[in-house]
Coordinates of C-alpha atoms (C1' of nucleotides) in Angstrom, one line a residue:
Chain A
X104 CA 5.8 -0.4 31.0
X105 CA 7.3 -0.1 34.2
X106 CA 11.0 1.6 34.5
X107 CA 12.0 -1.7 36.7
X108 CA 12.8 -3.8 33.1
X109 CA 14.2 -1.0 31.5
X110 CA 17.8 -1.2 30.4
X111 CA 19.8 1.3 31.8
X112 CA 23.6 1.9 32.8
X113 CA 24.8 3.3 35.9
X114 CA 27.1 6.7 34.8
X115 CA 28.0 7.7 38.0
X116 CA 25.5 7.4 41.7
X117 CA 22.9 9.9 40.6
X118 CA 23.4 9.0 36.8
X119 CA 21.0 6.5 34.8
X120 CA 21.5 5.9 30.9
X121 CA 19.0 4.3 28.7
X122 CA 20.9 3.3 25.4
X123 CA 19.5 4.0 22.0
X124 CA 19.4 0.0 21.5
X125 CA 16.2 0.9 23.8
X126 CA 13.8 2.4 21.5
X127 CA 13.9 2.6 17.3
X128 CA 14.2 6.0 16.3
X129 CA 16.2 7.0 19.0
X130 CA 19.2 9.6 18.0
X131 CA 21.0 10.3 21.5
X132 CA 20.6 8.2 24.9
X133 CA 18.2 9.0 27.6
X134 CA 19.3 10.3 30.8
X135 CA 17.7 9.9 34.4
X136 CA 18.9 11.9 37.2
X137 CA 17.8 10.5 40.6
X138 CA 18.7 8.9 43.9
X139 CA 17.7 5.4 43.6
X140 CA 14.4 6.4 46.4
X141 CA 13.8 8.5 43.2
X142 CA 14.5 5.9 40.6
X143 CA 11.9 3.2 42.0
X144 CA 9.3 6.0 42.0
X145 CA 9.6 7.3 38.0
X146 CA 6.8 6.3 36.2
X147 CA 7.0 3.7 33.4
X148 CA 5.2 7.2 31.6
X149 CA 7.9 9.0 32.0
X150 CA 10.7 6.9 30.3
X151 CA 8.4 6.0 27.5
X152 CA 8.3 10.0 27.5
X153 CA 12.0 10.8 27.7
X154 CA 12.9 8.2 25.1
X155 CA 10.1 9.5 22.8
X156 CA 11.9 12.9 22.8
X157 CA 15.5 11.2 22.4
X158 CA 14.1 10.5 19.0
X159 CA 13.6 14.0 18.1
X160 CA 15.6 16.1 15.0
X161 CA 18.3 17.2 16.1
X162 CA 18.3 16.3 19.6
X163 CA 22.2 16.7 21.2
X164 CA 23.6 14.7 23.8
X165 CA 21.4 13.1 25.7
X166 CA 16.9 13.9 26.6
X167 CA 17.0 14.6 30.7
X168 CA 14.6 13.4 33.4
X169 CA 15.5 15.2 36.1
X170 CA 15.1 14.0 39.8
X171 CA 11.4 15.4 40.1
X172 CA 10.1 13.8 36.6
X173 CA 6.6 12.8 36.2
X174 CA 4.2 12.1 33.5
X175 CA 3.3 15.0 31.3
X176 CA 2.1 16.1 28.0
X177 CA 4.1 14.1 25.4
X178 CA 7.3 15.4 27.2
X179 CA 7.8 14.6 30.8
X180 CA 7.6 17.5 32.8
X181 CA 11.1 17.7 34.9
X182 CA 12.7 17.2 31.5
X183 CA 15.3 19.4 29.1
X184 CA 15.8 18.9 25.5
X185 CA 18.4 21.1 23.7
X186 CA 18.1 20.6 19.6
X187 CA 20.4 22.4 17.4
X188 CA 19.7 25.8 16.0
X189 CA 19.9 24.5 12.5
X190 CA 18.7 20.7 12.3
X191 CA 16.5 20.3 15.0
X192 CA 13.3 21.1 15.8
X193 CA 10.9 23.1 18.5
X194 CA 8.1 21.6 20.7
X195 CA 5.2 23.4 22.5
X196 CA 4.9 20.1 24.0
X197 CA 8.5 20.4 25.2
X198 CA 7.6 23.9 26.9
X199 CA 3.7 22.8 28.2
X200 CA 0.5 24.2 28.1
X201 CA 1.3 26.9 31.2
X202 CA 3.8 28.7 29.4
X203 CA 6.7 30.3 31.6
X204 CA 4.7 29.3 34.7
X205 CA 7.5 30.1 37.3
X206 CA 8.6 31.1 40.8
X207 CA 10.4 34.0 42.3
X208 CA 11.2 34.8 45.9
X209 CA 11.2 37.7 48.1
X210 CA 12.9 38.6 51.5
X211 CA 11.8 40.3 54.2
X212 CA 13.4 42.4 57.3
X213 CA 10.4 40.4 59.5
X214 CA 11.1 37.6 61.7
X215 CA 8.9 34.8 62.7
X216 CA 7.5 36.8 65.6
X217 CA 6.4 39.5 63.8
X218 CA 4.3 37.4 61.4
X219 CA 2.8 34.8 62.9
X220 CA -0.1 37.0 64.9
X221 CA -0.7 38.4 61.8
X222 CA -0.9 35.9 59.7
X223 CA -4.4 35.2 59.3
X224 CA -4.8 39.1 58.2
X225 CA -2.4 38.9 55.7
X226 CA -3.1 35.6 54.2
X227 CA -6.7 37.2 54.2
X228 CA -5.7 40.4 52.4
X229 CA -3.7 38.9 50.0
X230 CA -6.3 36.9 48.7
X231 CA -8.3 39.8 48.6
X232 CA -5.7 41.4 46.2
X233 CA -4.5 38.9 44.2
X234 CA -7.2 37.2 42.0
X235 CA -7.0 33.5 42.4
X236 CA -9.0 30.4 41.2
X237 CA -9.8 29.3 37.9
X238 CA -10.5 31.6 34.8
X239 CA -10.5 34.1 37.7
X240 CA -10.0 37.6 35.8
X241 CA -9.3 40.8 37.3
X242 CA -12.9 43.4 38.4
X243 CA -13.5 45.9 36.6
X244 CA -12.3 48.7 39.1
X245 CA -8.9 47.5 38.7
X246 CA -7.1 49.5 36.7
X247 CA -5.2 46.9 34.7
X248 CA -8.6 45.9 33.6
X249 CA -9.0 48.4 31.6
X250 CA -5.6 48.1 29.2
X251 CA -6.5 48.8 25.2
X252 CA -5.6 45.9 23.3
X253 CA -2.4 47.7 22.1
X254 CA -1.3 48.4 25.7
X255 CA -1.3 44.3 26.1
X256 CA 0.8 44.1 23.2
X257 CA 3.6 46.2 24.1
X258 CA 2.8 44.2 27.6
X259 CA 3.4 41.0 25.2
X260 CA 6.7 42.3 23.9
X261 CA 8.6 43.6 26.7
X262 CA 7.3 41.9 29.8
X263 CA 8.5 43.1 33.2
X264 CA 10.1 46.3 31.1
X265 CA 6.9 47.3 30.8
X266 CA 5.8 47.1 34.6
X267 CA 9.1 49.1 35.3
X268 CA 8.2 51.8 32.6
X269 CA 4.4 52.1 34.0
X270 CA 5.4 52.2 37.9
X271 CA 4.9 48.0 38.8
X272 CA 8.3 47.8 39.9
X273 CA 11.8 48.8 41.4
X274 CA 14.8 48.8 39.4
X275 CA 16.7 45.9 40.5
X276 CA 13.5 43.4 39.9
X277 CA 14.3 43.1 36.1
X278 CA 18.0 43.1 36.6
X279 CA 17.1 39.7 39.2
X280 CA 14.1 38.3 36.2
X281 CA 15.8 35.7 33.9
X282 CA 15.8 37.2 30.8
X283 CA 15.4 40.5 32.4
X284 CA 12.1 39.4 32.1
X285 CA 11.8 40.1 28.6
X286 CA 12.6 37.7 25.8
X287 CA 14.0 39.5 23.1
X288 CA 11.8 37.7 19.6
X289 CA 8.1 38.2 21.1
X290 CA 6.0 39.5 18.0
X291 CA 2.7 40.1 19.4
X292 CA 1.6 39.4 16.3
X293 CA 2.0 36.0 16.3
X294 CA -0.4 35.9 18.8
X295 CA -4.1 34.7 18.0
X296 CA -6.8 37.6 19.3
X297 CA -8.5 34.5 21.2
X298 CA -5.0 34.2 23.3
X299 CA -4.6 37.9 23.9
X300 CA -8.7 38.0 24.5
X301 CA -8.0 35.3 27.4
X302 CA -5.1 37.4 29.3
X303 CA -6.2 40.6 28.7
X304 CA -8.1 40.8 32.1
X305 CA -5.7 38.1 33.7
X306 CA -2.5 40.4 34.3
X307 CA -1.7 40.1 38.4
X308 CA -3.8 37.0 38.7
X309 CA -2.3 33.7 40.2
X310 CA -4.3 30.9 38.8
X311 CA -5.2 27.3 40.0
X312 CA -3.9 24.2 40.5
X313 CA -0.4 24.5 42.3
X314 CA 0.0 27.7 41.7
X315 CA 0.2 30.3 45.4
X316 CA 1.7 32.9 47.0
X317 CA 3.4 31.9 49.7
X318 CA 5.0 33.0 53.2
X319 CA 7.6 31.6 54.8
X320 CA 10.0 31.2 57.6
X321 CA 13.4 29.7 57.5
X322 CA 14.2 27.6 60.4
X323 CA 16.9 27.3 62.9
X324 CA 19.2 24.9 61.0
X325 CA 17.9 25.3 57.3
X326 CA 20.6 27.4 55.8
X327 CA 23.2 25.1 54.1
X328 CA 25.4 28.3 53.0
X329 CA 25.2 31.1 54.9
X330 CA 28.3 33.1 53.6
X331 CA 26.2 32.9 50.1
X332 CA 22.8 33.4 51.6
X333 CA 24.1 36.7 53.3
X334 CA 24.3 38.0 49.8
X335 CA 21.6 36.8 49.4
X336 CA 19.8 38.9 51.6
X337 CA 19.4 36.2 54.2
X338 CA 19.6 37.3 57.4
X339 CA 19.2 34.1 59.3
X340 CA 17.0 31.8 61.1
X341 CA 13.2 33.5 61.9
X342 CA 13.8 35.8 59.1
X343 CA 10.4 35.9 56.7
X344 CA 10.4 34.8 53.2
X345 CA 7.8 35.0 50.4
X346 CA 7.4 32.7 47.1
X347 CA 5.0 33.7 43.9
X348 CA 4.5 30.8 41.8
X349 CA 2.3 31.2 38.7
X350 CA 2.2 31.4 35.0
X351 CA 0.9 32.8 31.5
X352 CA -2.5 31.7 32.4
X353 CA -5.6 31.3 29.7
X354 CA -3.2 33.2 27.2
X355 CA 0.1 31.2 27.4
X356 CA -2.4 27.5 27.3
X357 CA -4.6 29.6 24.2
X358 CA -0.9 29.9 22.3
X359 CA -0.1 26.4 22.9
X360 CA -3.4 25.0 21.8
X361 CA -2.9 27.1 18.7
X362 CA 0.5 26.1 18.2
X363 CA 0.4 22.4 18.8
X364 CA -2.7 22.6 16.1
X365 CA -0.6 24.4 14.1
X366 CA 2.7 22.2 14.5
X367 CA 0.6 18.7 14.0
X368 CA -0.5 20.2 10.6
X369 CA 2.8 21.3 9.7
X370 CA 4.4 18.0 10.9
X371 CA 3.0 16.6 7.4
X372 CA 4.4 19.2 5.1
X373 CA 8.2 19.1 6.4
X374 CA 8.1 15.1 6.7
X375 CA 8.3 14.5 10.2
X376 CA 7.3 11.2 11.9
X377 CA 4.9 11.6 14.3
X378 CA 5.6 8.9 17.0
X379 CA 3.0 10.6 19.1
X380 CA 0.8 13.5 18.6
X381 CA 1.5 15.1 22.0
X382 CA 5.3 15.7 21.0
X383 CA 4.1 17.4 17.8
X384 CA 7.0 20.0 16.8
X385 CA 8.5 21.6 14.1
X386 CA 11.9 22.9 12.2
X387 CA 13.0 25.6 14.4
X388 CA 14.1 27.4 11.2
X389 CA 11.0 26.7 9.7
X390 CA 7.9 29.8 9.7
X391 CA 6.1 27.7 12.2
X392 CA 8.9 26.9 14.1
X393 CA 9.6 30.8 14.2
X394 CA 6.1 31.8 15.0
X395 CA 5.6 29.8 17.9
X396 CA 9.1 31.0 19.5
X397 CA 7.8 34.5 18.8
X398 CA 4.5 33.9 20.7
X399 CA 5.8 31.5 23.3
X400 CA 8.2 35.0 23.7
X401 CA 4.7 36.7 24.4
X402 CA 3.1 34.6 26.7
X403 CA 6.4 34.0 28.7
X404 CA 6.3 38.0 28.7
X405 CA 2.9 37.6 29.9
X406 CA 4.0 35.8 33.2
X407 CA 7.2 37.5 33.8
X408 CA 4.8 40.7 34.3
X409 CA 2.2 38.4 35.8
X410 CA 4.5 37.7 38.6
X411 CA 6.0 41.6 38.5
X412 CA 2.4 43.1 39.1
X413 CA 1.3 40.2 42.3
X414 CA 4.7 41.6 44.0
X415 CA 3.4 45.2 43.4
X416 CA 0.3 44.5 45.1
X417 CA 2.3 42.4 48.0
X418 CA 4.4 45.1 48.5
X419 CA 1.5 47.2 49.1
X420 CA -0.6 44.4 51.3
X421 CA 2.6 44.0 53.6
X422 CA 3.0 47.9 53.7
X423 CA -0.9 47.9 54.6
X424 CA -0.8 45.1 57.3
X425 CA 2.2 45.7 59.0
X426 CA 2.1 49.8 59.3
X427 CA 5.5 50.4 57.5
X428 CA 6.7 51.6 54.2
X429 CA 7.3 49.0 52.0
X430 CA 11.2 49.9 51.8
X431 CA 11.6 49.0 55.5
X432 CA 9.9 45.7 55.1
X433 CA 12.7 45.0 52.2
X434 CA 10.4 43.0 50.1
X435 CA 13.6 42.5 47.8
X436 CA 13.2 40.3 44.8
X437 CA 16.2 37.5 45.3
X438 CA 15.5 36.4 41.7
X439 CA 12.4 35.2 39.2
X440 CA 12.6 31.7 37.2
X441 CA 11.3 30.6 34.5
X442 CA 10.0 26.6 34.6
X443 CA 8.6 26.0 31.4
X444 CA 10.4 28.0 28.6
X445 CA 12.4 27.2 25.5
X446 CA 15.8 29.4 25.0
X447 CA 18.3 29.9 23.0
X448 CA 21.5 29.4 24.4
X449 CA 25.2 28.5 23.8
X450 CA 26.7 25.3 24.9
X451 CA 29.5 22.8 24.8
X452 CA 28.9 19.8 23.1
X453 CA 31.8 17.6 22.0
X454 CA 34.2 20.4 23.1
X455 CA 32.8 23.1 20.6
X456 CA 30.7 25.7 21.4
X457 CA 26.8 25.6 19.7
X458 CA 23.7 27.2 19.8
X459 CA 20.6 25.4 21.3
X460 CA 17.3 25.9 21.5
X461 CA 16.9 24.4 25.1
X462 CA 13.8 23.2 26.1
X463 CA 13.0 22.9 29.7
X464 CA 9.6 21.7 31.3
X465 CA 9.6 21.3 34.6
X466 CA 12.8 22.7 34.7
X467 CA 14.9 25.6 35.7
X468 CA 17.9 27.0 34.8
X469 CA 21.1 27.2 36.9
X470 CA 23.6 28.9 35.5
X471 CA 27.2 28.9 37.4
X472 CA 29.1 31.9 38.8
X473 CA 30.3 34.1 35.9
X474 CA 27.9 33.4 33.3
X475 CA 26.9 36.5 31.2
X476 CA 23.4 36.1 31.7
X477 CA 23.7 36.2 35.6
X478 CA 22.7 39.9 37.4
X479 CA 26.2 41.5 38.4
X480 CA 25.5 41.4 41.3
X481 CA 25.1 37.7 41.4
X482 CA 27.8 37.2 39.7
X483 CA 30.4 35.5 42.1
X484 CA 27.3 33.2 43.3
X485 CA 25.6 31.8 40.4
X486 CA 22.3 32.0 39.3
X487 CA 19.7 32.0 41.8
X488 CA 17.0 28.5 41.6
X489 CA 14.6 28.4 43.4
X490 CA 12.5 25.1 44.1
X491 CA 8.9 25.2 44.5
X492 CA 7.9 22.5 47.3
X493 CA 4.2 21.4 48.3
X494 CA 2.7 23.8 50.4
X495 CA 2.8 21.4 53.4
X496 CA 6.8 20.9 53.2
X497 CA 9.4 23.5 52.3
X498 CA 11.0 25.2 49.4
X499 CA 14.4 25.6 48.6
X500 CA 17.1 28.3 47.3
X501 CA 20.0 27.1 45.6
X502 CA 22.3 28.3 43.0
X503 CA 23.6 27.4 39.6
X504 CA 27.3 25.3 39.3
X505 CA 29.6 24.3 36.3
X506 CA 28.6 20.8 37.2
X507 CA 25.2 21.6 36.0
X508 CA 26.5 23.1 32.4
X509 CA 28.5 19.9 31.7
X510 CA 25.5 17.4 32.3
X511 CA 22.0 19.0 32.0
X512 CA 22.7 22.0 30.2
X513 CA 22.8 24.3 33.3
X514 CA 19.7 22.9 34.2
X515 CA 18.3 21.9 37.3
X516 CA 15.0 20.5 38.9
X517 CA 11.7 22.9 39.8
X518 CA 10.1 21.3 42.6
X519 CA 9.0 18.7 44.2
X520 CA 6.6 16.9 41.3
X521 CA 4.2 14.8 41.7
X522 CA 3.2 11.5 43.0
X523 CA -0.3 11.1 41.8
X524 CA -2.9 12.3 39.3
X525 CA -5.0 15.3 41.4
X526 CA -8.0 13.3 40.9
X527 CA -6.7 10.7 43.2
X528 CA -5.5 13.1 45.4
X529 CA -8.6 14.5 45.6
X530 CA -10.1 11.0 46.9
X531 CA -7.7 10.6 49.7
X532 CA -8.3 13.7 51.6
X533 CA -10.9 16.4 51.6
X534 CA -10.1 20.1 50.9
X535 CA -12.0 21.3 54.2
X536 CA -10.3 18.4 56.4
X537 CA -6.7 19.8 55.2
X538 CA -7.0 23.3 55.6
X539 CA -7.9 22.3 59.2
X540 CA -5.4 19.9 59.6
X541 CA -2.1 22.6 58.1
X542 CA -3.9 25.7 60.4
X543 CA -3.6 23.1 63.3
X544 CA -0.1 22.5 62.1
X545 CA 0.6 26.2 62.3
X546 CA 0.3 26.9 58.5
X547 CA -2.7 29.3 57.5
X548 CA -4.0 28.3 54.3
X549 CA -6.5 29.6 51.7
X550 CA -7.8 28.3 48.7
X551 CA -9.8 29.7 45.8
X552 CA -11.6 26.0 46.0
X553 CA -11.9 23.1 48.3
X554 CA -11.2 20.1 45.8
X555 CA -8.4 22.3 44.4
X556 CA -6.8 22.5 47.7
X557 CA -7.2 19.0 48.4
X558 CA -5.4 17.9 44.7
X559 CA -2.5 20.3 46.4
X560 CA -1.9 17.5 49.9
X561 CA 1.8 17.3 50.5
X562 CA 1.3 13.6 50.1
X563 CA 0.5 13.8 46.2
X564 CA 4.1 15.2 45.7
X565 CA 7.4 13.6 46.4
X566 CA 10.0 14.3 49.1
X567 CA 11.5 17.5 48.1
X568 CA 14.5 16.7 50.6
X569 CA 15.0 13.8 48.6
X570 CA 15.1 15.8 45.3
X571 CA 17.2 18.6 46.5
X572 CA 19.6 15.2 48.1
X573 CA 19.8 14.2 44.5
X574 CA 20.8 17.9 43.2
X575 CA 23.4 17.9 45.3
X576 CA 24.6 14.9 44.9
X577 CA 24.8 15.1 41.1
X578 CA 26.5 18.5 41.7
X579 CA 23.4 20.3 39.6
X580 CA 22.5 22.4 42.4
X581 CA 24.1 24.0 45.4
X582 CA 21.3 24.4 48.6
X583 CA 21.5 27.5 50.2
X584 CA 18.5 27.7 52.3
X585 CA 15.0 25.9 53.1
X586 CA 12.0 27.7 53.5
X587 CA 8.8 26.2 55.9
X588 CA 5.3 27.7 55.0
X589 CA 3.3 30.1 57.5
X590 CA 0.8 31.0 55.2
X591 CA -0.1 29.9 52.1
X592 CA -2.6 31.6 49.3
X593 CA -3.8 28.6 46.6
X594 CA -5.5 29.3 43.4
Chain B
dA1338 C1' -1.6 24.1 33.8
dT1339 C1' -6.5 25.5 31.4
dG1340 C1' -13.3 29.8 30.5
dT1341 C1' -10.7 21.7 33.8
dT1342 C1' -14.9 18.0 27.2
dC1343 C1' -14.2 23.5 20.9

DNA sequence: ATGTTC
């Protein structure tokens, strides 16, 4: 199917609906949010996708394919489902396989100038220290290596709380990690020892695929909002960024193997028509339902102190390569994100207010100014997002609006998304001929593998000016600044 | 995304 002879109604200019006339089963409408350079590039996938999961139990308002929507795992990924507490139902498909995979950014006090000679060094040492590639596990002479199999559980249940408590971080990184970095119902014990054998060696590693660590530089021109960046900790143009983009790892993809098993079988039991395996889900109220929210709360603990212990060991590279204490170089966590979760949160919906379990893949949150869940001292500004780009383009910092909670349950998009599959990626351009090419170009790039790098080529993901364009224009997002890459490290 | 086909 192709999205070009689908039925759809124009709600306002960055606002397509797809009736329930479109598809049998379907309880609410289907919702695209895209400039129309975005609409003719949606995959026929991903409306058979969204539609699939407007048909789910207790779905409210409408299924969302945000502007950077592409094909995933039974849901697309750049997509948010929010099912009532009580009727509906939860989906590890609706989270995906790399549970909280996510991004946080970092400031710095160094300017272009500073960075650039030193560039190669640091990229260098930083892929010394952080563990990337795939299955990549931490040596043995690490210290974290070592962690009893209890220690990994209390790592399970309180997440970046437990780098703070063991000397990983500074105080005001939890108070900037959604969730303060721990989500509240993780019961270790709903994890399988085969998931907690996978990411017991994996804590501070980045992964593969599109996960990096990157450095950046905001250019002259790129901040939309400076009186909002400033409190940010945005200095202005030159000043050095830095972006950690990874995930849960084996563990998180070893709970949602188990749990999509799991959720298939029960599927039979409690009734449910199963209109495609992938979007297998359960009752959230249900002991399935439950279980998998409790370990789903474990492996997004998992990456929240994932990310928490890669900045450690940044900090301490920077402090290494650049002669100073870590304190002067700032290194100050603007905020962490989570892009693959499912929460529970309270909405509007038909002017009353509910609780939802909101799933978002592919998705981040962006909650407005004066939300209770935003840091205090964010509180006049909205929730930091920050968008992931290819790491031949730019990222992005915005914040969360009021727009956003009336239309996508304070949900915005997560990156840039792809174009194309990485295996046809991988035969338009060779891994070796890129890195050349983006060293040339003044970006110094490193990748655990050659292929993997190549599957990574800016031109396999869309325009992430265009998708921010449609963020704003929808009113879902508020830009504050773009960052360009220096230096990139690629799992 | 992933010990990339338990």
């Amino acid at each position: 199917m192709s999205s070009n002879n689908v039925p759809m109604k124009k709600i306002d200019q960055s606002t397509w609906e797809i009736p329930v006339s479109f598809k049998k089963g379907m309880r609410v409408p289907a919702r695209l949010i895209v400039t129309p350079a975005l609409k003719k590039g949606i995959e026929g996938g991903v409306i058979d996708q969204i539609t699939n999961v407007a048909t789910l139990p207790g779905i409210q308002k409408y299924a969302i394919a945000l502007p950077d929507a592409h094909r995933g795992y039974g849901f697309p990924i750049g997509g948010v489902a929010a099912m009532d507490m009580e009727e509906g139902v939860i989906s590890p498909g609706g989270v995906g396989f790399d549970i909280n995979c996510g991004v946080r950014m970092l400031t710095t006090t160094l300017e272009e100038r500073d960075v650039r000679p030193k560039i190669k060094e640091l990229v260098e040492k930083l892929f010394q220290r952080v563990p990337a590639g795939v299955g990549v596990k931490l040596s043995h002479d690490n210290f974290l290596a070592s962690i009893s199999r209890s220690v990994f559980d209390a790592v399970l249940e309180n997440g970046a709380q437990w780098c703070l408590e063991n000397g990983y971080a500074r105080d005001e990184d939890v108070r900037r990690i959604e969730s303060q970095g721990k989500m509240l119902r993780a019961d270790s014990s709903k994890v399988s020892d085969k998931a907690k054998s996978r990411g017991l060696r994996q804590l501070g590693t980045l992964g593969s695929g599109n996960h990096y660590l990157e450095i950046q530089v905001i250019k002259p021109g790129d901040i939309f909002d400076s009186e909002m960046g400033a409190k940010f900790g945005l200095t202005g143009p030159y000043q050095v960024t830095a972006m950690i983009h990874c995930g849960s790892r084996g563990m998180g993809h070893q709970v949602a193997s188990d749990y999509l098993r799991t959720c298939l079988t029960a599927m039979r039991k409690y009734n449910l028509p199963i209109i495609d395996q992938e979007l297998a889900s359960v009752p959230i109220t249900s002991r399935e339902g439950e279980d998998y929210f409790a370990a789903m709360s474990c492996a997004s603990n998992m990456a929240f102190a994932n990310r928490q212990i890669i900045t450690h060991n940044v900090r301490k590279v920077f402090s290494e390569v650049f002669h100073k204490d870590e304190e002067e170089l700032g290194l100050n966590l603007i905020y962490d994100v989570a892009h693959n979760i499912a929460k529970i949160e309270e909405h509007n919906v038909d002017g009353q207010k509910k609780k939802l379990m909101v799933h978002r893949k592919g998705a981040t949150r962006g909650f407005p100014p004066h939300h209770p869940e935003i840091p205090e001292e964010y509180k006049e500004l909205g929730q930091p997002i920050i968008l992931g780009g290819s790491m031949e383009t730019s990222s992005y910092l915005l914040t969360g609006t009021q727009k956003a909670m009336e239309v996508s349950f304070g949900s915005t998009a997560h990156g840039a998304g792809r174009t194309m599959s990485r295996s046809r990626a991988k035969k338009q351009i060779r891994g070796d001929f890129l890195q050349r090419k983006m060293r040339e170009k003044g970006i110094y790039v490193k990748g655990a593998s050659m292929p993997g790098l190549a599957e990574e080529a800016g031109f396999a993901y869309k325009d992430i000016d265009e998708v921010v364009n449609a963020l704003k224009i929808s009113g879902i997002g508020h830009p504050i600044v773009r960052v360009t890459p220096l230096g990139n490290v690629k799992g």
